[in-house]
mmCIF file of C-alpha atoms in Angstrom:
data_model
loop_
_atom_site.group_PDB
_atom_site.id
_atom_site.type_symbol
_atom_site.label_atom_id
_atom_site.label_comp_id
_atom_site.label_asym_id
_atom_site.label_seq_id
_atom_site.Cartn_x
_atom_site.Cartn_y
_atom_site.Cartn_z
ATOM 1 C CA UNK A 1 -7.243 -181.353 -85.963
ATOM 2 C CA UNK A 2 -9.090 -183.757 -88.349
ATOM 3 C CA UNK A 3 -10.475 -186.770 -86.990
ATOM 4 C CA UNK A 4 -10.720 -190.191 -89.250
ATOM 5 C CA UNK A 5 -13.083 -192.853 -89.045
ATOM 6 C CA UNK A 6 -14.583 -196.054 -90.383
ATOM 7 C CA UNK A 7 -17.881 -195.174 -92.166
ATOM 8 C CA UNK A 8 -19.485 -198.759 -92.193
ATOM 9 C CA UNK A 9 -18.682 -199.025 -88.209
ATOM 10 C CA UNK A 10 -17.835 -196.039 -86.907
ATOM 11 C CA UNK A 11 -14.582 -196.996 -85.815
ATOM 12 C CA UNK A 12 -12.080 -194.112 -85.022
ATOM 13 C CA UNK A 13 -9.478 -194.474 -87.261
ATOM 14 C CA UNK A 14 -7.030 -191.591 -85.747
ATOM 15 C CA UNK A 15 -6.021 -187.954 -85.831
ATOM 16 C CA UNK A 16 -4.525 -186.320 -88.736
ATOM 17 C CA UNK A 17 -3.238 -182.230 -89.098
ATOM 18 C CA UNK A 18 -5.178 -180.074 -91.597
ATOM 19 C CA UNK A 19 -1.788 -180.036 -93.765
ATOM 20 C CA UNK A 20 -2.263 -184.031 -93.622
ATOM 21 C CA UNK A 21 -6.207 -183.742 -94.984
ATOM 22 C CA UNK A 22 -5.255 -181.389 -97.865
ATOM 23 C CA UNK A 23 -2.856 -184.027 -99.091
ATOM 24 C CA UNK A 24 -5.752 -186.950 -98.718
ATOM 25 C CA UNK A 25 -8.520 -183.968 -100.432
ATOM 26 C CA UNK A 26 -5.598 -183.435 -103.347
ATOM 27 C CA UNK A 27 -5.061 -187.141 -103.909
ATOM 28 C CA UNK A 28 -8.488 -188.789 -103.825
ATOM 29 C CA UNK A 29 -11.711 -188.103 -106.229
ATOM 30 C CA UNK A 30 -14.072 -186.249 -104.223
ATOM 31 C CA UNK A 31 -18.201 -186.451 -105.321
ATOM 32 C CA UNK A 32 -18.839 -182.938 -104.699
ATOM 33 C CA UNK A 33 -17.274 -180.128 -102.482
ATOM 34 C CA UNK A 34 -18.997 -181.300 -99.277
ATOM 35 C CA UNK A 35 -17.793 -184.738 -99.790
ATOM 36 C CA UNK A 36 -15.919 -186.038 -96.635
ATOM 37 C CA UNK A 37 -15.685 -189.774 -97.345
ATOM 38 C CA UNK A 38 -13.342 -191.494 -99.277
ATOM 39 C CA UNK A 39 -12.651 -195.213 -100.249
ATOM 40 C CA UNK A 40 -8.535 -195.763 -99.635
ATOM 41 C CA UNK A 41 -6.656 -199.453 -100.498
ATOM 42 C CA UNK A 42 -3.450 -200.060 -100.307
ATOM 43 C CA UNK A 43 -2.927 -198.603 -104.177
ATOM 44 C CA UNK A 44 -3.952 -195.505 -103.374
ATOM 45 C CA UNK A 45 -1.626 -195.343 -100.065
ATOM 46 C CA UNK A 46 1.069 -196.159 -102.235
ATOM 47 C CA UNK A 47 0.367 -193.370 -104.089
ATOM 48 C CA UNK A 48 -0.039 -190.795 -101.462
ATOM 49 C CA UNK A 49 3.514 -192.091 -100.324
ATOM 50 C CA UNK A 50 5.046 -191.479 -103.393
ATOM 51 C CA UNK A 51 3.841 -188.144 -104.300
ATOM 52 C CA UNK A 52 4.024 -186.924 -100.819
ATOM 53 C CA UNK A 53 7.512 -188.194 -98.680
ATOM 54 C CA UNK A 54 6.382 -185.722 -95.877
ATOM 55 C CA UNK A 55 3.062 -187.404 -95.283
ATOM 56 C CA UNK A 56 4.509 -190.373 -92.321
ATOM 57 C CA UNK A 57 1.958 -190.292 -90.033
ATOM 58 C CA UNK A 58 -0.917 -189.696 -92.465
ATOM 59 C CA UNK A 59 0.713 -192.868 -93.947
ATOM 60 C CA UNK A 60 0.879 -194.915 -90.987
ATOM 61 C CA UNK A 61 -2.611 -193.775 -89.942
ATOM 62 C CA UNK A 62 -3.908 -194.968 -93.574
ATOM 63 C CA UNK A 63 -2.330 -198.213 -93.725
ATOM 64 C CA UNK A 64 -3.572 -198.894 -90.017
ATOM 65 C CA UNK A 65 -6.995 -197.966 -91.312
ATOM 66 C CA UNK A 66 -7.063 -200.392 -94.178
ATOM 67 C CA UNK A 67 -5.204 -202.926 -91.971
ATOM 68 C CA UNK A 68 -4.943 -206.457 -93.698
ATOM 69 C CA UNK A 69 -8.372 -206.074 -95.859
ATOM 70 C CA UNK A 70 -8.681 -204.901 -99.782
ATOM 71 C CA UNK A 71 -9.754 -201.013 -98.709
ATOM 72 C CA UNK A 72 -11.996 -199.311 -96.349
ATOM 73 C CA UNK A 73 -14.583 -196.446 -96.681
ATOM 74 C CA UNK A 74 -13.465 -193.341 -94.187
ATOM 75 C CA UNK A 75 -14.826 -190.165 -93.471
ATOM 76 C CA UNK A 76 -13.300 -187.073 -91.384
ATOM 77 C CA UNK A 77 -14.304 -184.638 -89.433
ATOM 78 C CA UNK A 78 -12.777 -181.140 -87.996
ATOM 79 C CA UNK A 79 -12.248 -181.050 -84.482
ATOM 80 C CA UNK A 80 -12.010 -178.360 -82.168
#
């Protein structure tokens, strides 16, 4: 499992399925290939949502993430 969190705080964020991570790693603009951090807002959520209809809880776990703010900075990190 992947878990997400808040890279300014540290804030756990929640759990999201490797399936769920390639979607996030397909839609977002990564620095380089060891780049684990992304900034999301509600645009790009909307996005995600569109392009993928199967991605619910990666959705939900997003929009939680972001909350009622302009976007938030979030990294991941493989679990065992």
């Amino acid at each position: 499992m992947i878990r997400l969190s808040n890279k300014d705080t540290g804030a756990d964020i929640g759990e999201i399925s490797e399936e769920e991570l390639q979607i996030l790693v397909a839609a977002l603009e990564e620095e380089d290939s060891k780049d684990q951090n992304y900034f999301i807002d509600h645009a790009t959520v909307d996005m995600i949502e569109i392009d993928h209809l199967n991605a619910g809880s990666l959705i939900t776990v997003l929009r939680a993430a972001i909350g009622s703010g302009d976007g938030v900075e979030i990294q991941y990190v493989r679990t065992a």
